């Protein structure tokens, strides 16, 4: 098998030769195993796009390569963030084969998706400015709020790099079923042709619908400028599949720019959240620049808020170029920020310049 170039998704048995950035290997149920030099591990070849970590490609041979993601992705690093250590190095022993000598690829292990005639449930997508903007935390909060409201929530991560912690968090938050692009046979979605990315989206929604979900929360990885994300948002399939978007941002200027871009694309962005809401000053800046409600992630775990966002009935969502009234976006069941609290952590209404001052 030495002469067979590996393909994305091929399983490979590797020996760990040097411990670098990734010291643990994630397992299917969220557990992480500590790695040691000499360990034999089975991982999948795949490309990776991670501006905060590594960019990598599938190598053209079975020579030494890198563990480029803790979820178990082998590749060769092309570029790295300056904060990264050298990658953990692995030496392929050989491709994993079946009884007939065929190389086992993740595509062979994909979940079967059963076609369904039922109508698609209302669906909300979580997008962001970049990795680490808070998308998975926001998605989990929405799942929690909807499940507490009595909804049977289906959740999916439709793009990104395989990471068992994300689907585990969605399940822990209350999703009745979680499906990930890895379940559909792809270790990552970086460099996938767009028809395959669209097929992942369609298959995930079909799977969740067939399992009687009455609400769907999707997470789309990386940022609006990432190639596959940008292309996916412009497809008719995405536009026909999503009823609302919650946008996660790490700072105020990218929040304002991102919301504006989504609006210009004609996409239904209904709320802003993410890492920026950890900073009262950043939140106050964002509030003045967008005309949609701004929520801390924890606020979206409130059943009333989550249902309003899903159904598009959240108050205060106005047309582009308009401004919100002073009390816009205030859910009826949620009061203002309690006077005795200095931080808005327990507040389940949208954040305004006054509540974060």
CSV table of C-alpha atoms in Angstrom, one decimal:
chain,number,residue,atom,x,y,z
A,1,UNK,CA,0.0,0.0,0.0
A,2,UNK,CA,3.1,2.3,0.1
A,3,UNK,CA,2.5,3.4,-3.5
A,4,UNK,CA,-1.1,4.4,-2.9
A,5,UNK,CA,-1.5,8.1,-2.2
A,6,UNK,CA,-3.8,8.8,0.7
A,7,UNK,CA,-7.2,10.5,0.2
A,8,UNK,CA,-9.2,12.7,2.6
A,9,UNK,CA,-11.1,10.4,4.9
A,10,UNK,CA,-8.7,7.4,4.6
A,11,UNK,CA,-8.0,5.8,8.0
A,12,UNK,CA,-4.4,5.4,8.8
A,13,UNK,CA,-2.5,3.7,11.7
A,14,UNK,CA,0.2,6.0,12.9
A,15,UNK,CA,2.9,6.0,15.6
A,16,UNK,CA,3.3,9.2,17.6
A,17,UNK,CA,7.0,10.3,17.2
A,18,UNK,CA,6.9,13.8,18.8
A,19,UNK,CA,4.4,15.6,21.1
A,20,UNK,CA,3.7,19.1,20.1
A,21,UNK,CA,0.6,21.3,20.0
A,22,UNK,CA,-1.9,18.5,20.4
A,23,UNK,CA,-1.2,16.5,23.5
A,24,UNK,CA,-4.6,14.7,23.6
A,25,UNK,CA,-6.7,12.7,21.1
A,26,UNK,CA,-10.5,13.2,21.3
A,27,UNK,CA,-12.7,10.1,21.4
A,28,UNK,CA,-16.2,9.7,20.0
A,29,UNK,CA,-18.1,10.4,23.3
A,30,UNK,CA,-16.0,13.5,24.2
A,31,UNK,CA,-13.3,11.8,26.3
A,32,UNK,CA,-9.7,12.9,25.5
A,33,UNK,CA,-6.8,10.5,25.8
A,34,UNK,CA,-3.3,11.8,26.6
A,35,UNK,CA,-0.8,11.0,23.9
A,36,UNK,CA,2.7,9.7,24.5
A,37,UNK,CA,5.6,9.1,22.1
A,38,UNK,CA,5.3,5.6,20.8
A,39,UNK,CA,1.5,5.4,20.9
A,40,UNK,CA,-0.2,3.7,18.0
A,41,UNK,CA,-3.3,5.7,17.0
A,42,UNK,CA,-5.9,5.5,14.2
A,43,UNK,CA,-6.7,8.8,12.6
A,44,UNK,CA,-8.1,10.1,9.3
A,45,UNK,CA,-6.4,12.1,6.6
A,46,UNK,CA,-7.9,15.5,6.1
A,47,UNK,CA,-7.2,19.1,5.2
A,48,UNK,CA,-7.7,21.8,7.9
A,49,UNK,CA,-8.6,25.5,7.8
A,50,UNK,CA,-8.0,27.1,11.3
A,51,UNK,CA,-6.7,30.7,11.3
A,52,UNK,CA,-6.1,30.4,15.1
A,53,UNK,CA,-4.2,27.1,14.7
A,54,UNK,CA,-3.1,25.3,11.6
A,55,UNK,CA,-3.7,25.3,7.8
A,56,UNK,CA,-2.9,21.8,6.4
A,57,UNK,CA,-3.4,19.6,3.4
A,58,UNK,CA,-3.7,15.9,2.7
A,59,UNK,CA,-0.1,14.7,1.9
A,60,UNK,CA,0.6,13.0,-1.4
A,61,UNK,CA,2.4,10.1,0.2
A,62,UNK,CA,2.5,8.0,3.4
A,63,UNK,CA,5.5,9.8,4.8
A,64,UNK,CA,5.7,11.5,8.2
A,65,UNK,CA,3.0,14.0,8.8
A,66,UNK,CA,1.3,16.0,11.5
A,67,UNK,CA,-1.6,15.6,13.9
A,68,UNK,CA,-3.3,18.8,12.8
A,69,UNK,CA,-6.5,18.6,15.0
A,70,UNK,CA,-7.2,16.9,18.3
A,71,UNK,CA,-10.2,15.2,16.9
A,72,UNK,CA,-7.9,12.9,15.0
A,73,UNK,CA,-6.9,14.5,11.6
A,74,UNK,CA,-3.6,13.8,10.0
A,75,UNK,CA,-2.1,16.2,7.4
A,76,UNK,CA,0.9,18.3,6.6
A,77,UNK,CA,0.9,21.8,8.0
A,78,UNK,CA,1.1,24.5,5.4
A,79,UNK,CA,0.9,27.5,7.8
A,80,UNK,CA,0.4,28.1,11.5
A,81,UNK,CA,-0.6,30.8,13.9
A,82,UNK,CA,2.4,32.3,15.6
A,83,UNK,CA,1.0,31.2,19.0
A,84,UNK,CA,1.1,27.5,18.0
A,85,UNK,CA,3.7,25.1,19.1
A,86,UNK,CA,5.1,22.8,16.5
A,87,UNK,CA,2.5,20.2,15.6
A,88,UNK,CA,2.5,16.7,17.1
A,89,UNK,CA,4.3,14.5,14.7
A,90,UNK,CA,3.1,11.1,13.6
A,91,UNK,CA,4.6,8.4,11.4
A,92,UNK,CA,2.1,6.4,9.3
A,93,UNK,CA,2.5,2.6,9.7
A,94,UNK,CA,-0.1,1.9,7.0
A,95,UNK,CA,-3.6,2.6,5.7
A,96,UNK,CA,-6.3,0.7,7.5
A,97,UNK,CA,-7.9,-1.9,5.3
A,98,UNK,CA,-11.0,-4.2,5.3
A,99,UNK,CA,-11.2,-7.9,4.9
A,100,UNK,CA,-10.9,-7.7,1.1
A,101,UNK,CA,-7.8,-5.4,1.3
A,102,UNK,CA,-9.8,-2.2,0.5
A,103,UNK,CA,-8.7,1.0,2.2
A,104,UNK,CA,-11.3,2.0,4.8
A,105,UNK,CA,-12.5,5.6,4.3
A,106,UNK,CA,-14.9,7.6,6.5
A,107,UNK,CA,-17.2,7.7,3.6
A,108,UNK,CA,-17.7,3.9,4.0
A,109,UNK,CA,-18.8,4.4,7.6
A,110,UNK,CA,-21.2,7.2,6.9
A,111,UNK,CA,-24.7,7.1,8.5
A,112,UNK,CA,-27.4,6.2,6.1
A,113,UNK,CA,-29.9,9.0,5.6
A,114,UNK,CA,-33.5,8.0,5.0
A,115,UNK,CA,-35.5,10.3,2.7
A,116,UNK,CA,-38.5,11.8,4.4
A,117,UNK,CA,-41.7,13.5,3.1
A,118,UNK,CA,-42.3,15.4,6.3
A,119,UNK,CA,-42.0,19.2,6.1
A,120,UNK,CA,-38.7,20.7,7.3
A,121,UNK,CA,-38.9,22.1,10.9
A,122,UNK,CA,-38.1,25.7,11.5
A,123,UNK,CA,-34.4,26.0,11.4
A,124,UNK,CA,-32.0,28.5,12.9
A,125,UNK,CA,-28.3,28.7,11.9
A,126,UNK,CA,-25.4,30.0,14.0
A,127,UNK,CA,-22.7,31.8,12.0
A,128,UNK,CA,-19.7,33.8,13.1
A,129,UNK,CA,-16.9,36.1,12.3
A,130,UNK,CA,-14.2,33.4,12.7
A,131,UNK,CA,-13.3,30.4,14.7
A,132,UNK,CA,-13.5,31.0,18.5
A,133,UNK,CA,-16.2,33.6,18.1
A,134,UNK,CA,-18.5,31.7,20.4
A,135,UNK,CA,-20.6,29.8,17.8
A,136,UNK,CA,-20.8,26.5,19.5
A,137,UNK,CA,-21.6,28.1,22.9
A,138,UNK,CA,-24.4,30.1,21.2
A,139,UNK,CA,-25.7,27.0,19.5
A,140,UNK,CA,-25.8,25.0,22.7
A,141,UNK,CA,-27.6,27.8,24.5
A,142,UNK,CA,-30.3,27.9,21.8
A,143,UNK,CA,-30.6,24.1,22.0
A,144,UNK,CA,-31.0,24.3,25.7
A,145,UNK,CA,-33.6,27.1,25.5
A,146,UNK,CA,-35.7,25.3,22.9
A,147,UNK,CA,-35.5,21.9,24.7
A,148,UNK,CA,-36.7,23.6,27.9
A,149,UNK,CA,-39.6,25.0,25.9
A,150,UNK,CA,-40.6,21.5,25.1
A,151,UNK,CA,-39.2,21.3,21.6
A,152,UNK,CA,-37.6,18.2,20.2
A,153,UNK,CA,-34.4,19.7,19.0
A,154,UNK,CA,-32.2,18.3,16.2
A,155,UNK,CA,-28.7,19.8,16.0
A,156,UNK,CA,-26.1,19.6,13.4
A,157,UNK,CA,-22.6,21.0,12.7
A,158,UNK,CA,-22.5,21.1,8.9
A,159,UNK,CA,-18.9,22.5,8.2
A,160,UNK,CA,-15.6,22.6,10.0
A,161,UNK,CA,-13.0,20.1,11.3
A,162,UNK,CA,-14.0,17.0,13.1
A,163,UNK,CA,-14.1,17.6,16.8
A,164,UNK,CA,-16.0,15.3,19.1
A,165,UNK,CA,-16.5,17.9,21.8
A,166,UNK,CA,-18.9,20.0,19.7
A,167,UNK,CA,-21.5,17.3,19.1
A,168,UNK,CA,-21.2,16.2,22.7
A,169,UNK,CA,-21.9,19.7,23.9
A,170,UNK,CA,-25.0,19.9,21.7
A,171,UNK,CA,-26.3,16.6,23.1
A,172,UNK,CA,-25.5,17.6,26.6
A,173,UNK,CA,-27.5,20.8,26.0
A,174,UNK,CA,-30.6,18.8,25.3
A,175,UNK,CA,-30.6,17.9,21.5
A,176,UNK,CA,-32.6,14.8,20.9
A,177,UNK,CA,-30.4,13.9,18.0
A,178,UNK,CA,-27.1,15.4,16.8
A,179,UNK,CA,-25.5,14.8,13.4
A,180,UNK,CA,-22.1,16.0,12.3
A,181,UNK,CA,-20.4,16.2,8.9
A,182,UNK,CA,-18.1,13.4,10.2
A,183,UNK,CA,-21.2,11.2,10.5
A,184,UNK,CA,-21.8,11.7,6.8
A,185,UNK,CA,-18.3,10.6,5.9
A,186,UNK,CA,-16.1,13.7,5.9
A,187,UNK,CA,-13.2,14.3,8.3
A,188,UNK,CA,-13.3,18.1,7.4
A,189,UNK,CA,-15.2,20.2,4.9
A,190,UNK,CA,-12.2,22.3,3.9
A,191,UNK,CA,-11.5,22.0,0.2
A,192,UNK,CA,-14.6,20.0,-0.4
A,193,UNK,CA,-16.4,20.8,-3.7
A,194,UNK,CA,-19.5,22.9,-3.0
A,195,UNK,CA,-22.0,20.2,-4.2
A,196,UNK,CA,-20.6,18.0,-1.5
A,197,UNK,CA,-21.0,20.7,1.2
A,198,UNK,CA,-24.5,21.3,0.0
A,199,UNK,CA,-25.1,17.6,0.3
A,200,UNK,CA,-23.9,17.6,3.9
A,201,UNK,CA,-26.4,20.4,4.7
A,202,UNK,CA,-29.3,18.7,2.9
A,203,UNK,CA,-28.5,15.3,4.5
A,204,UNK,CA,-28.2,16.7,8.0
A,205,UNK,CA,-31.6,18.4,7.8
A,206,UNK,CA,-33.2,15.3,6.2
A,207,UNK,CA,-31.7,13.1,9.0
A,208,UNK,CA,-33.0,15.3,11.8
A,209,UNK,CA,-36.4,15.7,10.1
A,210,UNK,CA,-36.7,12.0,9.7
A,211,UNK,CA,-36.1,11.6,13.5
A,212,UNK,CA,-39.1,13.8,14.3
A,213,UNK,CA,-37.2,17.0,15.2
A,214,UNK,CA,-39.6,20.0,15.5
A,215,UNK,CA,-36.8,22.5,15.7
A,216,UNK,CA,-33.3,22.4,14.1
A,217,UNK,CA,-30.2,24.3,15.2
A,218,UNK,CA,-27.3,24.3,12.7
A,219,UNK,CA,-23.7,25.5,13.3
A,220,UNK,CA,-21.7,26.6,10.3
A,221,UNK,CA,-18.0,26.8,11.2
A,222,UNK,CA,-15.3,29.4,10.7
A,223,UNK,CA,-16.2,32.9,9.4
A,224,UNK,CA,-18.0,34.6,6.7
A,225,UNK,CA,-14.9,35.0,4.6
A,226,UNK,CA,-13.9,31.4,4.7
A,227,UNK,CA,-14.2,29.9,1.2
A,228,UNK,CA,-16.7,27.1,1.8
A,229,UNK,CA,-18.8,29.1,4.3
A,230,UNK,CA,-19.0,32.1,2.0
A,231,UNK,CA,-20.0,29.9,-1.0
A,232,UNK,CA,-22.5,27.9,1.1
A,233,UNK,CA,-24.4,31.0,2.2
A,234,UNK,CA,-24.9,32.0,-1.4
A,235,UNK,CA,-26.5,28.7,-2.4
A,236,UNK,CA,-30.3,28.4,-3.0
A,237,UNK,CA,-30.2,25.4,-0.7
A,238,UNK,CA,-28.9,27.3,2.3
A,239,UNK,CA,-31.4,30.1,1.8
A,240,UNK,CA,-34.3,27.7,1.5
A,241,UNK,CA,-33.2,25.7,4.6
A,242,UNK,CA,-32.7,28.5,7.2
A,243,UNK,CA,-35.4,30.6,8.7
A,244,UNK,CA,-33.1,32.8,10.9
A,245,UNK,CA,-29.5,33.4,11.7
A,246,UNK,CA,-27.8,34.2,15.0
A,247,UNK,CA,-24.4,35.8,14.4
A,248,UNK,CA,-21.6,35.3,16.8
A,249,UNK,CA,-18.7,37.8,17.0
A,250,UNK,CA,-15.5,38.3,19.0
A,251,UNK,CA,-15.5,42.1,18.8
A,252,UNK,CA,-17.7,45.0,17.9
A,253,UNK,CA,-16.4,46.1,14.6
A,254,UNK,CA,-16.5,42.6,13.1
A,255,UNK,CA,-20.0,42.3,14.6
A,256,UNK,CA,-21.2,45.4,12.8
A,257,UNK,CA,-19.5,44.5,9.5
A,258,UNK,CA,-20.8,40.9,9.7
A,259,UNK,CA,-24.4,41.8,10.3
A,260,UNK,CA,-24.2,44.3,7.5
A,261,UNK,CA,-22.7,41.7,5.1
A,262,UNK,CA,-25.5,39.2,6.0
A,263,UNK,CA,-28.1,41.9,5.4
A,264,UNK,CA,-26.6,42.8,2.0
A,265,UNK,CA,-26.7,39.1,1.1
A,266,UNK,CA,-30.4,39.1,1.9
A,267,UNK,CA,-30.0,36.6,4.8
A,268,UNK,CA,-32.3,36.6,7.8
A,269,UNK,CA,-30.0,37.6,10.7
A,270,UNK,CA,-32.2,38.0,13.8
A,271,UNK,CA,-29.7,38.4,16.7
A,272,UNK,CA,-26.1,39.1,17.6
A,273,UNK,CA,-24.1,37.3,20.3
A,274,UNK,CA,-20.8,35.6,20.9
A,275,UNK,CA,-17.6,36.3,22.7
A,276,UNK,CA,-18.0,40.1,22.4
A,277,UNK,CA,-20.8,40.0,25.0
A,278,UNK,CA,-18.2,39.1,27.7
A,279,UNK,CA,-17.1,42.7,27.5
A,280,UNK,CA,-19.6,45.4,28.4
A,281,UNK,CA,-17.7,48.0,26.4
A,282,UNK,CA,-17.5,45.9,23.3
A,283,UNK,CA,-21.2,45.1,23.7
A,284,UNK,CA,-22.1,48.8,24.0
A,285,UNK,CA,-20.2,49.5,20.8
A,286,UNK,CA,-22.0,46.8,18.9
A,287,UNK,CA,-25.4,47.8,20.2
A,288,UNK,CA,-25.0,51.3,18.7
A,289,UNK,CA,-24.0,49.8,15.3
A,290,UNK,CA,-26.6,47.1,14.7
A,291,UNK,CA,-30.4,47.1,14.4
A,292,UNK,CA,-31.0,43.7,15.8
A,293,UNK,CA,-31.1,42.4,19.5
A,294,UNK,CA,-27.8,41.6,21.1
A,295,UNK,CA,-27.9,38.7,23.6
A,296,UNK,CA,-25.4,37.0,25.9
A,297,UNK,CA,-25.3,33.3,25.0
A,298,UNK,CA,-26.7,32.4,28.4
A,299,UNK,CA,-29.8,34.5,27.7
A,300,UNK,CA,-30.7,32.3,24.7
A,301,UNK,CA,-31.0,29.4,27.1
A,302,UNK,CA,-34.2,31.1,28.3
A,303,UNK,CA,-37.1,29.2,26.6
A,304,UNK,CA,-39.0,32.4,25.8
A,305,UNK,CA,-36.0,34.0,24.0
A,306,UNK,CA,-35.0,30.8,22.2
A,307,UNK,CA,-38.5,30.2,20.8
A,308,UNK,CA,-38.9,33.9,19.8
A,309,UNK,CA,-35.6,33.7,17.9
A,310,UNK,CA,-36.6,30.4,16.2
A,311,UNK,CA,-40.0,31.5,15.2
A,312,UNK,CA,-39.0,35.0,14.1
A,313,UNK,CA,-41.2,36.7,16.6
A,314,UNK,CA,-38.5,38.4,18.6
A,315,UNK,CA,-39.4,42.0,19.1
A,316,UNK,CA,-37.2,44.8,17.7
A,317,UNK,CA,-36.0,43.2,14.4
A,318,UNK,CA,-36.5,46.0,12.0
A,319,UNK,CA,-35.5,46.8,8.4
A,320,UNK,CA,-32.1,47.8,7.3
A,321,UNK,CA,-31.3,51.4,7.9
A,322,UNK,CA,-33.9,51.8,10.7
A,323,UNK,CA,-33.1,52.3,14.3
A,324,UNK,CA,-34.6,50.4,17.3
A,325,UNK,CA,-36.8,52.2,19.8
A,326,UNK,CA,-35.4,52.4,23.3
A,327,UNK,CA,-37.3,49.3,24.4
A,328,UNK,CA,-36.9,47.3,21.2
A,329,UNK,CA,-36.2,43.6,21.4
A,330,UNK,CA,-37.4,43.3,25.0
A,331,UNK,CA,-39.1,39.9,25.5
A,332,UNK,CA,-42.3,40.4,27.4
A,333,UNK,CA,-41.4,37.9,30.1
A,334,UNK,CA,-38.0,39.4,30.8
A,335,UNK,CA,-37.5,42.4,32.9
A,336,UNK,CA,-34.6,44.9,32.8
A,337,UNK,CA,-31.2,44.4,34.4
A,338,UNK,CA,-31.7,44.0,38.2
A,339,UNK,CA,-30.3,47.1,39.9
A,340,UNK,CA,-28.5,45.1,42.5
A,341,UNK,CA,-26.4,43.3,40.0
A,342,UNK,CA,-23.4,44.9,38.4
A,343,UNK,CA,-23.1,42.4,35.5
A,344,UNK,CA,-25.7,41.3,33.0
A,345,UNK,CA,-25.0,37.6,33.5
A,346,UNK,CA,-28.5,36.7,34.7
A,347,UNK,CA,-30.3,39.0,32.3
A,348,UNK,CA,-32.3,37.2,29.6
A,349,UNK,CA,-33.4,40.2,27.5
A,350,UNK,CA,-31.4,41.8,24.7
A,351,UNK,CA,-28.4,43.9,25.8
A,352,UNK,CA,-28.7,47.7,25.2
A,353,UNK,CA,-26.3,50.5,25.7
A,354,UNK,CA,-28.0,51.2,29.0
A,355,UNK,CA,-28.0,47.6,30.4
A,356,UNK,CA,-24.3,47.2,29.7
A,357,UNK,CA,-23.2,50.7,30.9
